[in-house]
Coordinates of C-alpha atoms and ligand atoms in Angstrom, one line a residue:
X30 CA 82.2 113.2 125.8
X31 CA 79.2 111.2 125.7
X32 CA 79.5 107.6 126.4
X33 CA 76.6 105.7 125.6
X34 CA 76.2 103.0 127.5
X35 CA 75.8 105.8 130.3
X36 CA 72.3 106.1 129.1
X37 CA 71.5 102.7 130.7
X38 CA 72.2 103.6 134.2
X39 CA 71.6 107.3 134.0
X40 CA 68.5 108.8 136.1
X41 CA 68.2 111.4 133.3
X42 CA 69.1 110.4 130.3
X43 CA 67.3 113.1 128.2
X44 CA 69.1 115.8 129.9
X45 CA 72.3 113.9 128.8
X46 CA 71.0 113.8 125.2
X47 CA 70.0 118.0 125.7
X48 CA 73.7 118.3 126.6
X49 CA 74.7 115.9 123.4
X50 CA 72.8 118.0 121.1
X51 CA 74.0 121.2 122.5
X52 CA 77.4 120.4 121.8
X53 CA 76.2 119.0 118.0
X54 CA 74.2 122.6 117.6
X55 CA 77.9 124.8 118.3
X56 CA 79.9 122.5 116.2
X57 CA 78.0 122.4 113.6
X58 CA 78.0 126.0 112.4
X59 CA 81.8 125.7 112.6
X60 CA 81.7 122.5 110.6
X61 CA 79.4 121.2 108.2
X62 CA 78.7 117.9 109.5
X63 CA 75.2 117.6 108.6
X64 CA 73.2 117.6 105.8
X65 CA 70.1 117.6 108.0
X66 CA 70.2 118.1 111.6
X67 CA 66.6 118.0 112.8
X68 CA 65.6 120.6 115.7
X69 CA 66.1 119.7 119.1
X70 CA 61.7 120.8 119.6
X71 CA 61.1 118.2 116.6
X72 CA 62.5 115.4 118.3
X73 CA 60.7 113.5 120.6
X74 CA 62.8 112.1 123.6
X75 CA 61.3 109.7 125.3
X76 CA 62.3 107.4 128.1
X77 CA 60.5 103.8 127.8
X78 CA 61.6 101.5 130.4
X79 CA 61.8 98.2 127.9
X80 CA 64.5 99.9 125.7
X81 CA 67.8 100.1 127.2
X82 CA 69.4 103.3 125.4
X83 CA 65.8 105.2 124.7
X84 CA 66.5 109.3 125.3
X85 CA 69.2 108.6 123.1
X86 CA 70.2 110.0 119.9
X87 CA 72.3 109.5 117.3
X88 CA 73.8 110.5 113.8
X89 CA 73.2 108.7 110.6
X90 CA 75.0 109.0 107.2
X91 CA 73.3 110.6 104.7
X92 CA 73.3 107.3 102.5
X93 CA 71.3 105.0 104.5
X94 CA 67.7 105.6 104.6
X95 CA 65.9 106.8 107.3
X96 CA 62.1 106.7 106.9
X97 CA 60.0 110.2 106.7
X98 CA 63.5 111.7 106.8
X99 CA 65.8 113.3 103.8
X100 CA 68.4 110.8 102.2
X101 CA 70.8 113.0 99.7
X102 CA 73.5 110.6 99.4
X103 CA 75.2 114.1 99.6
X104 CA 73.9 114.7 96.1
X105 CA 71.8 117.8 94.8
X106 CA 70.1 115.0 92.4
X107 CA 68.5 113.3 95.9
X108 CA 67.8 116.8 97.3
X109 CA 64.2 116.2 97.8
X110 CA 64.3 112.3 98.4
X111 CA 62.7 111.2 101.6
X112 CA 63.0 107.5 101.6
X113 CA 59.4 105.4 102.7
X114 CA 61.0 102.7 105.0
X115 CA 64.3 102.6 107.6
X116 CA 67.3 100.6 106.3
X117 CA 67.4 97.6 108.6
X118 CA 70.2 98.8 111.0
X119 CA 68.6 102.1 111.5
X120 CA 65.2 100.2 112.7
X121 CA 67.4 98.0 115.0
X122 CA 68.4 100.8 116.5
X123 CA 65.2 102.5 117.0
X124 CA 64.3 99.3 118.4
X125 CA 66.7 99.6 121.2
X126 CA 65.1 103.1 121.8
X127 CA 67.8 105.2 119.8
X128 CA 66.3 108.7 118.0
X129 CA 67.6 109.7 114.5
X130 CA 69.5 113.3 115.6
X131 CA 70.1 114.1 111.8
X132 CA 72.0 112.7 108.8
X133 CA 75.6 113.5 108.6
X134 CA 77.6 114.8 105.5
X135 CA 79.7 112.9 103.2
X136 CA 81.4 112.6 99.8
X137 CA 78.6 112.1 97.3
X138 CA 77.3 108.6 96.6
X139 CA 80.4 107.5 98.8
X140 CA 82.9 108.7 96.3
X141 CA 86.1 110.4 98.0
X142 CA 88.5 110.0 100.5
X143 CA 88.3 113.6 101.9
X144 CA 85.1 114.7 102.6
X145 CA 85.2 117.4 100.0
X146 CA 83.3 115.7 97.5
X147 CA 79.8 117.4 98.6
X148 CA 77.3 118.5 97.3
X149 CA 76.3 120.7 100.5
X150 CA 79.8 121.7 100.8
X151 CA 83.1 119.9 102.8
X152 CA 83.1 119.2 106.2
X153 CA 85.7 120.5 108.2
X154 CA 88.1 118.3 110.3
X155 CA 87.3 119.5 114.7
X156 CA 91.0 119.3 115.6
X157 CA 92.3 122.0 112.9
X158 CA 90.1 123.7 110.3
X159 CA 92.6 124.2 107.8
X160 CA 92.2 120.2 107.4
X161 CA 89.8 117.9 105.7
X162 CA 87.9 115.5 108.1
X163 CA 88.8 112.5 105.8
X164 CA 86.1 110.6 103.7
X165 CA 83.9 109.2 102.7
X166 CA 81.9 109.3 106.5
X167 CA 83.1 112.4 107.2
X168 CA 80.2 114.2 109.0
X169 CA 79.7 111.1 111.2
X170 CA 83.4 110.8 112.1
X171 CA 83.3 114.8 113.1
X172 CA 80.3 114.2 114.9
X173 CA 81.6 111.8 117.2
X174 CA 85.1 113.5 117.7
X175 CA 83.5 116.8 119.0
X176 CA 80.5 115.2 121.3
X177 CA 81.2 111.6 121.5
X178 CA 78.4 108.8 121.3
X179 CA 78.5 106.6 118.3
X180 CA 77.2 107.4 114.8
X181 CA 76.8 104.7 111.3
X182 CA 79.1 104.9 108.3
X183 CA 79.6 103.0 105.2
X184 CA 82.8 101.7 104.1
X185 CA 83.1 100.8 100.6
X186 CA 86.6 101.2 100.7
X187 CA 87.8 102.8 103.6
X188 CA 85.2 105.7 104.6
X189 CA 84.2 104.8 107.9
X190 CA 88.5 104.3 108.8
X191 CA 90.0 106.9 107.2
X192 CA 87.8 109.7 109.0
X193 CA 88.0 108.0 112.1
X194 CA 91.4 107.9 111.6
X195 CA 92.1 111.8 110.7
X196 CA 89.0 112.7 113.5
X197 CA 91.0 110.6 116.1
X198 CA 87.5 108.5 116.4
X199 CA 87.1 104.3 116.5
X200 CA 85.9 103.3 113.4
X201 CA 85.3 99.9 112.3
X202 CA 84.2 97.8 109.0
X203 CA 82.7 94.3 110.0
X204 CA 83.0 91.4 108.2
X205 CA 81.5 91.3 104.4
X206 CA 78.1 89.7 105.5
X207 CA 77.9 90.5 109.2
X208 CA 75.4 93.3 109.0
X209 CA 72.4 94.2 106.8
X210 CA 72.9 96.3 103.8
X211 CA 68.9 96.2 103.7
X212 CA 68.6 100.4 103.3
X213 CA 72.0 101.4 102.5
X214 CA 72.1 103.4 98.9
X215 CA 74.6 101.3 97.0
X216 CA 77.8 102.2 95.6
X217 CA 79.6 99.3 95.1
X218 CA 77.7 96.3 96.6
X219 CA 80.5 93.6 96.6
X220 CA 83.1 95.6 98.9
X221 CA 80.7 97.9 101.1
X222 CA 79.1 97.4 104.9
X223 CA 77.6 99.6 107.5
X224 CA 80.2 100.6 109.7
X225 CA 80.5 102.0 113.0
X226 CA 82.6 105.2 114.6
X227 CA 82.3 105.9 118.3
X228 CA 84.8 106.7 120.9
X229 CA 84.8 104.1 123.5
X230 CA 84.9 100.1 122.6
X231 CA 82.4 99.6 124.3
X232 CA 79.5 101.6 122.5
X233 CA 80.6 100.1 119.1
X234 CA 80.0 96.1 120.7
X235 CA 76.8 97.6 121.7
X236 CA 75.6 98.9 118.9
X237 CA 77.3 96.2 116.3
X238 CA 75.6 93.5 118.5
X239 CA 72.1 95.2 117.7
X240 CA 72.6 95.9 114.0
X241 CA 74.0 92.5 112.8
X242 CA 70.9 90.8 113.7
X243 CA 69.8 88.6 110.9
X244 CA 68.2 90.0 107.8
X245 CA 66.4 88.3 105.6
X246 CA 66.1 90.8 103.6
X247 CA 69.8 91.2 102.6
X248 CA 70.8 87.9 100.5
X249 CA 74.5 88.7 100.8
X250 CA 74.3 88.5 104.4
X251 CA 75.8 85.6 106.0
X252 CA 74.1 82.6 107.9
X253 CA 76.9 80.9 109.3
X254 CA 77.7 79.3 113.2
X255 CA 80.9 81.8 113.2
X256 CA 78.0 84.6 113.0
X257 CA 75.7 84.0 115.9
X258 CA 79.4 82.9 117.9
X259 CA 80.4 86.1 117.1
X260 CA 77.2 87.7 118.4
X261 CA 77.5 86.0 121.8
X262 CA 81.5 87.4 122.3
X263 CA 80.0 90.7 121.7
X264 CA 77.7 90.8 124.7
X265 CA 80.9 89.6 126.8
X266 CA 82.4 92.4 125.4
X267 CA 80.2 94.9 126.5
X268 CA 79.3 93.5 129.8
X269 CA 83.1 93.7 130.6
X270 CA 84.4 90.3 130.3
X271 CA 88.0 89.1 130.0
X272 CA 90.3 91.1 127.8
X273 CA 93.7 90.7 127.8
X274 CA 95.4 90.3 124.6
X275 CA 98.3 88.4 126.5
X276 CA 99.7 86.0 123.6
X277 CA 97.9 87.6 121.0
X278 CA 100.2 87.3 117.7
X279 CA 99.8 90.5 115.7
X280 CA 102.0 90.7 111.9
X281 CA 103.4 93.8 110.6
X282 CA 105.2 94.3 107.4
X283 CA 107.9 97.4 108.0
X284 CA 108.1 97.7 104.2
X285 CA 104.3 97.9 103.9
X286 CA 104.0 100.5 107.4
X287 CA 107.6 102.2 105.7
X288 CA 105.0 103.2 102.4
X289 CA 103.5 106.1 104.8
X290 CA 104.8 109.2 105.5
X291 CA 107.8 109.0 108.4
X292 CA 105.8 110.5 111.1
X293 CA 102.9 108.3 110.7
X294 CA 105.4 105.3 110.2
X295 CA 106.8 106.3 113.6
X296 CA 102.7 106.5 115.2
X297 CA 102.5 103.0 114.2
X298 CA 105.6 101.5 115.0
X299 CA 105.0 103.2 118.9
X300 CA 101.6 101.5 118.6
X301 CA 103.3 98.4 118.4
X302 CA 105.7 98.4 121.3
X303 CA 102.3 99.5 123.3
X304 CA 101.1 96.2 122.1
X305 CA 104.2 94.1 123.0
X306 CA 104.3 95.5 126.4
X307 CA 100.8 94.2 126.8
X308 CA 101.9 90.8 125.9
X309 CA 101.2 90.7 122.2
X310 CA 103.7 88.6 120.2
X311 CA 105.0 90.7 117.3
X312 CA 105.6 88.7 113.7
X313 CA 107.0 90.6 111.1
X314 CA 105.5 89.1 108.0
X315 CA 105.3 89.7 104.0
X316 CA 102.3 91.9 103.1
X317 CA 103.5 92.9 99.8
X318 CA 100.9 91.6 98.1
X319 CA 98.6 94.6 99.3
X320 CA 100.2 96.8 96.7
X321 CA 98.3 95.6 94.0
X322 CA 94.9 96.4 96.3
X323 CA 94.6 100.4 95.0
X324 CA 94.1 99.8 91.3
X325 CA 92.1 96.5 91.5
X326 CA 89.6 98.3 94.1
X327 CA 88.8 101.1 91.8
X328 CA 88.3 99.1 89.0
X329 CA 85.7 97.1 90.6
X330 CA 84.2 100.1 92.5
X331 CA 83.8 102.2 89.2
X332 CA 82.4 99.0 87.7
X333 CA 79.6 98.4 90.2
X334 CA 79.3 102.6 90.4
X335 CA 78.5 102.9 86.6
X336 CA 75.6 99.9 87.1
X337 CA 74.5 101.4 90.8
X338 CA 74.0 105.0 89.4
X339 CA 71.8 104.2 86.4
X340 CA 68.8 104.9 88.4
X341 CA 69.1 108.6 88.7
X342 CA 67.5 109.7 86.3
X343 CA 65.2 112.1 88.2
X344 CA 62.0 110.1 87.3
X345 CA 62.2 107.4 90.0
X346 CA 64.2 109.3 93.1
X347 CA 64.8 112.8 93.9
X348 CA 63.8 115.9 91.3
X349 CA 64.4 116.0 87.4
X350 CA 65.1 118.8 85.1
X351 CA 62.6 119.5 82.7
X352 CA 63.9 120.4 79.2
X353 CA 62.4 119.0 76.0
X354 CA 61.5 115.7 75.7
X355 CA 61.9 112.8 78.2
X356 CA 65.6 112.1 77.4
X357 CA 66.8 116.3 77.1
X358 CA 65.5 116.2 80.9
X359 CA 67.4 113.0 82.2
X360 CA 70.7 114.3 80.7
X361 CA 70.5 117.9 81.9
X362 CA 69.4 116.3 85.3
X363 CA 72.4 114.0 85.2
X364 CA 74.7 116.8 84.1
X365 CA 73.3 119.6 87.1
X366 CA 72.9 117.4 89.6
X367 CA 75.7 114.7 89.5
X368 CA 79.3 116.1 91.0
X369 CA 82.3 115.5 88.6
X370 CA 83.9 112.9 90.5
X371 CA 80.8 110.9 90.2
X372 CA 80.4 111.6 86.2
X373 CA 84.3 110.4 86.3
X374 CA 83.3 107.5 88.1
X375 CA 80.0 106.5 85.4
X376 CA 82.6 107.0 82.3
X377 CA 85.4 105.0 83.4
X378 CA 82.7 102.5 85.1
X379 CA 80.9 101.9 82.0
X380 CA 84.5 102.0 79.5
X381 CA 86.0 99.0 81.8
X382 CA 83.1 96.6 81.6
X383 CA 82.0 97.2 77.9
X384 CA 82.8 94.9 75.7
X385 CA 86.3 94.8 74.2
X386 CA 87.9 96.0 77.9
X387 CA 86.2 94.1 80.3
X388 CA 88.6 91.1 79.9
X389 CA 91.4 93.8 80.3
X390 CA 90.5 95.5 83.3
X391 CA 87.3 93.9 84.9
X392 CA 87.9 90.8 84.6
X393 CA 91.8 90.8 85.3
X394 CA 90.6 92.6 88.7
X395 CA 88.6 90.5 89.7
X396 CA 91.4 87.8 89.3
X397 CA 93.7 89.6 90.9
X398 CA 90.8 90.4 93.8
X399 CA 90.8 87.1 94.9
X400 CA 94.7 86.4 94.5
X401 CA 94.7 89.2 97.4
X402 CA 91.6 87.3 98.9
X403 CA 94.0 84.1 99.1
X404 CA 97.1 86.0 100.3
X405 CA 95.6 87.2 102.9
X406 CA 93.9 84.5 104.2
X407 CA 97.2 82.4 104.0
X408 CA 98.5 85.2 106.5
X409 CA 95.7 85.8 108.7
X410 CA 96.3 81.6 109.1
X411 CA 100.1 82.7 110.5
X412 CA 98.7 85.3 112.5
X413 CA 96.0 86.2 114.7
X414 CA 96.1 90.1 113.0
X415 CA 98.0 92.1 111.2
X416 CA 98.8 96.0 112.0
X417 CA 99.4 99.1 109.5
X418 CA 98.8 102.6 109.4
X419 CA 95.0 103.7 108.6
X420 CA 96.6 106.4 105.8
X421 CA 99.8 107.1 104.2
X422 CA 99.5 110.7 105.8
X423 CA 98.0 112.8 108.4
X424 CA 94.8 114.4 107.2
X425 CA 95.6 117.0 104.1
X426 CA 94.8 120.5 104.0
X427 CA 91.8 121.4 102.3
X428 CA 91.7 121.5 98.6
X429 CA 95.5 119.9 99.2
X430 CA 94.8 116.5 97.1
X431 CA 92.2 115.6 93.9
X432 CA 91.8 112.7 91.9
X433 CA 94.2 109.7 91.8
X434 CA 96.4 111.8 95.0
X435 CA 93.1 111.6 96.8
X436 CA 92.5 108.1 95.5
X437 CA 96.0 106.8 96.8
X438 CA 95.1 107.9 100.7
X439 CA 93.2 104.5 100.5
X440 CA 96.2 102.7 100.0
X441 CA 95.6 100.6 103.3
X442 CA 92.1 100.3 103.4
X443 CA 91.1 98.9 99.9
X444 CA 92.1 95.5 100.9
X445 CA 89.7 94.5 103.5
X446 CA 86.7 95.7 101.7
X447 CA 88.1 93.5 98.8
X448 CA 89.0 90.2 100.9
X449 CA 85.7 90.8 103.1
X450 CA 87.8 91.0 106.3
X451 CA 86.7 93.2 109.4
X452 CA 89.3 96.2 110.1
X453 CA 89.5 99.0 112.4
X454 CA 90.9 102.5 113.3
X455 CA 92.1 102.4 116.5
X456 CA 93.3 106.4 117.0
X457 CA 97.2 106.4 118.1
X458 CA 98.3 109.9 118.5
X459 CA 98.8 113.2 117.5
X460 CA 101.6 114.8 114.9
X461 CA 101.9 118.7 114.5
X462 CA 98.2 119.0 116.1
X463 CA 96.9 116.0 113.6
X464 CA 95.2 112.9 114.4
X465 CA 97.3 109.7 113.2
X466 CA 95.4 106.0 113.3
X467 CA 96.6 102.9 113.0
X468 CA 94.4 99.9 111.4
X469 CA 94.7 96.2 112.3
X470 CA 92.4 93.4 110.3
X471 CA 91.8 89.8 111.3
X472 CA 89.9 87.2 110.5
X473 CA 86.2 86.5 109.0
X474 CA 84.0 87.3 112.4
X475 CA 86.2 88.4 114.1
X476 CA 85.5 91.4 114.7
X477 CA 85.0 91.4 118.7
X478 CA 88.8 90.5 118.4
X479 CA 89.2 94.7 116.9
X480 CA 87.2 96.2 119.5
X481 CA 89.0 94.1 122.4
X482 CA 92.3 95.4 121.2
X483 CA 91.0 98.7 121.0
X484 CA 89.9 98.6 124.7
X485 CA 93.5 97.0 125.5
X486 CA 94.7 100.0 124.3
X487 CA 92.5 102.5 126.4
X488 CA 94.5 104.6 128.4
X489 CA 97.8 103.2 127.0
X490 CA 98.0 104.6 123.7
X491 CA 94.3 105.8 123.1
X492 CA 92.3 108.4 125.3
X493 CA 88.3 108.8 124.3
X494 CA 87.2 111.3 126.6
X495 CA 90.0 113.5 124.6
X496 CA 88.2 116.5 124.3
X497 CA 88.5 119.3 121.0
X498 CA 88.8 122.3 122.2
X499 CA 86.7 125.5 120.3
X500 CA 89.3 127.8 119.7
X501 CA 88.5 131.8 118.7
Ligands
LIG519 N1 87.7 106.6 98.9 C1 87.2 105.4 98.4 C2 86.3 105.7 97.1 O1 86.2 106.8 96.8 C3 86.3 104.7 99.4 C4 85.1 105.4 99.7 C5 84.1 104.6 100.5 O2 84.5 103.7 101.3 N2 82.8 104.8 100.3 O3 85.8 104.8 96.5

């Protein structure tokens, strides 16, 4: 299980890479991970001296560019795309001497909670095929589960948690504003970030501490004290300072944990005495409020979806069908090359802001987005984080759940990519064979406060160098 902050002291950190990759290589045949995993004679590993983690490598998801390298989005209408220029976090990380290994698979344009939702075909979850990996990150959260490291998500709504939750991986969404969206293909703009999965804490302070650098480039990103703060508690982090979470106060809502499925229920609730006994104060508080987060979160995500997708028409990006005239082409291109949850998503997008319904159901949600917004707030003033499970269930079998099934698995996630909170997976166990996670949020830059409880819970409740083993 590679760690990456091993690369620092390591004599020969290219061999540790070869052995990386190696692992990668065996998976992958088993797994669909990647879209594009470049070969290991392509890459060129070198060790400079000024960059701390150079002979590195790591994965990328397919929806944030990567310059000279294929960018599908996991959609056959970006086939051929090969974006001109890095997103932002993906040259920070270069710049620290990290190699783009290959782009990892996903739901396309974001949209699923499963994985499934491919156009190069589902990924399948490392701890038991007959499972889906989660979505929407799902080749990066498999990619870290069987060889370790760290690898970028997005999380529009809960794709960088709920894989890491069903691939027993850390995943975390910073704060709305914390890092670039500079290079990340947009789905819905107002709830999504670049997120992190990895296996030890430690990696993901790393690499968030290089990647929220910032940006000019990205208006939405913040310029605020509680930012560069922030930054600095990250390098204590990493560097191994203090990290108790003696006195910590953490709320949970047994209603709101009761909503999941009994064995998951039970996953979180032994989470929780893990935490008392390490001298966090337990609250229970009202989180009802978060009910209403499912319906509202899809309205606005279709609504920014429908306005996002416009530009594939297969003129600008990617490759067209000819047929006809100009407009014959753009709608046989749209109607090849787009996946029916994504069509779904354009209809229903463009219906709820038109005129007549957008007072109805855009406009209403976005009232009732920052009621939530305000609720949880007021809470996160009460305490200093609040706990739940990652998903209702353990991870599905394939071709188990579809449409609003599928969409109700992001029942706990929604509501920090609404409020703009940071929220992590912190895995917690195992049930029949299955990875459960639990999910804690806190406040606005807070986010070193995730990854310290995380490393509290090392070797108490959460093991990273858990290895998957390749059966038959
Ligand atoms: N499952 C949610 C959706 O389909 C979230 C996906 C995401 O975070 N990209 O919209």
């Amino acid at each position: 299980m590679l760690r990456l902050l091993d690369l620092f002291e390591a004599d020969d950190p290219i061999s540790l890479s070869e052995k990386y990759y190696e692992r990668l290589r065996r998976w992958e045949g088993r797994l669909n991970m990647f879209i594009t995993l470049r070969e290991w004679g392509e890459i060129q590993l070198v060790h400079e001296p000024g960059k701390p983690l150079s002979g590195g490598l790591i994965p990328i998801k397919d929806n944030i560019s990567t310059r000279g390298l294929r960018t599908t989005c996991g959609s056959r209408i970006l086939e051929n795309y090969i974006p001109p220029y890095d997103a932002y976090a993906v040259e920070r990380l270069r710049e620290i001497g990290l190699e783009v290994v290959g782009k990892t698979n996903m739901d396309e344009f974001g949209m699923g909670s499963t994985g499934e939702n491919s156009g190069y075909g589902p990924t399948l979850n490392p701890w038991n095929t007959g499972h889906v990996p989660g979505g929407s990150s799902s080749g990066s959260a498999a990619a870290v589960a069987v060889a370790g490291g760290a690898a970028l998500g997005s999380d529009t709504g809960g794709s960088v948690r709920l894989p890491a939750a069903y691939c027993y991986v850390l995943g975390l969404k910073p704060t709305y504003g914390l890092v670039s969206r500079y290079g990340l293909v947009s789905y819905a703009d107002s709830l999504e970030q670049i997120g992190i999965l990895a296996r030890y804490p430690e990696d993901m302070a790393y690499i968030l501490y290089h990647i929220s650098k910032l940006d000019t480039r990205d208006m939405t990103m913040s310029r605020t004290e509680a930012r560069e703060e922030l930054r600095e508690r990250l390098i204590n982090l990493y560097t191994g300072g203090p990290s108790g979470l003696d006195g910590l106060r953490i709320g949970y809502s047994p209603e709101l944990i009761e909503m999941a499925d009994d064995e998951v229920a039970g996953e979180v609730y032994r989470a929780l005495d893990k935490l008392v006994e390490l001298g966090v104060k337990a609250e229970e508080i009202d989180l009802g409020f978060m009910e209403a987060g499912l319906s509202t979160y899809y309205a606005i995500a279709m609504a920014e979806a429908s306005s996002n997708l416009m530009r594939y028409d297969g003129v600008l990006y990617g490759s067209m069908e000819r047929e006809g005239d100009y407009w014959s082409s753009v709608y046989r291109t749209r109607g090849m090359r787009l996946g029916e949850e994504v069509k779904r998503r354009i209809v229903y997008g463009t219906l709820i802001t038109s005129a007549g319904y957008s007072g109805r159901y855009y406009i209403k949600a976005l009232r009732i987005r920052r009621w939530i917004r305000d609720m949880l707030i007021e809470r996160l003033g009460r305490v200093d984080a609040v706990l739940m499970p990652t998903s209702p269930s353990t991870p599905p079998r394939l071709g188990e759940v579809e449409g609003v099934d599928m969409y109700a698995l992001d029942l706990y996630t929604v509501i920090p990519n609404l409020t703009g909170h940071p929220a992590i997976n912190i895995p917690a166990g195992f049930v029949g064979g299955l990875p459960v996670g639990i999910q804690l949020v806190t406040r606005y830059f807070n986010d070193d406060l995730l990854i310290r409880i995380a490393r509290g819970l090392v070797g108490v409740l959460y093991d990273p160098s858990k290895e998957v083993e390749m059966d038959g």
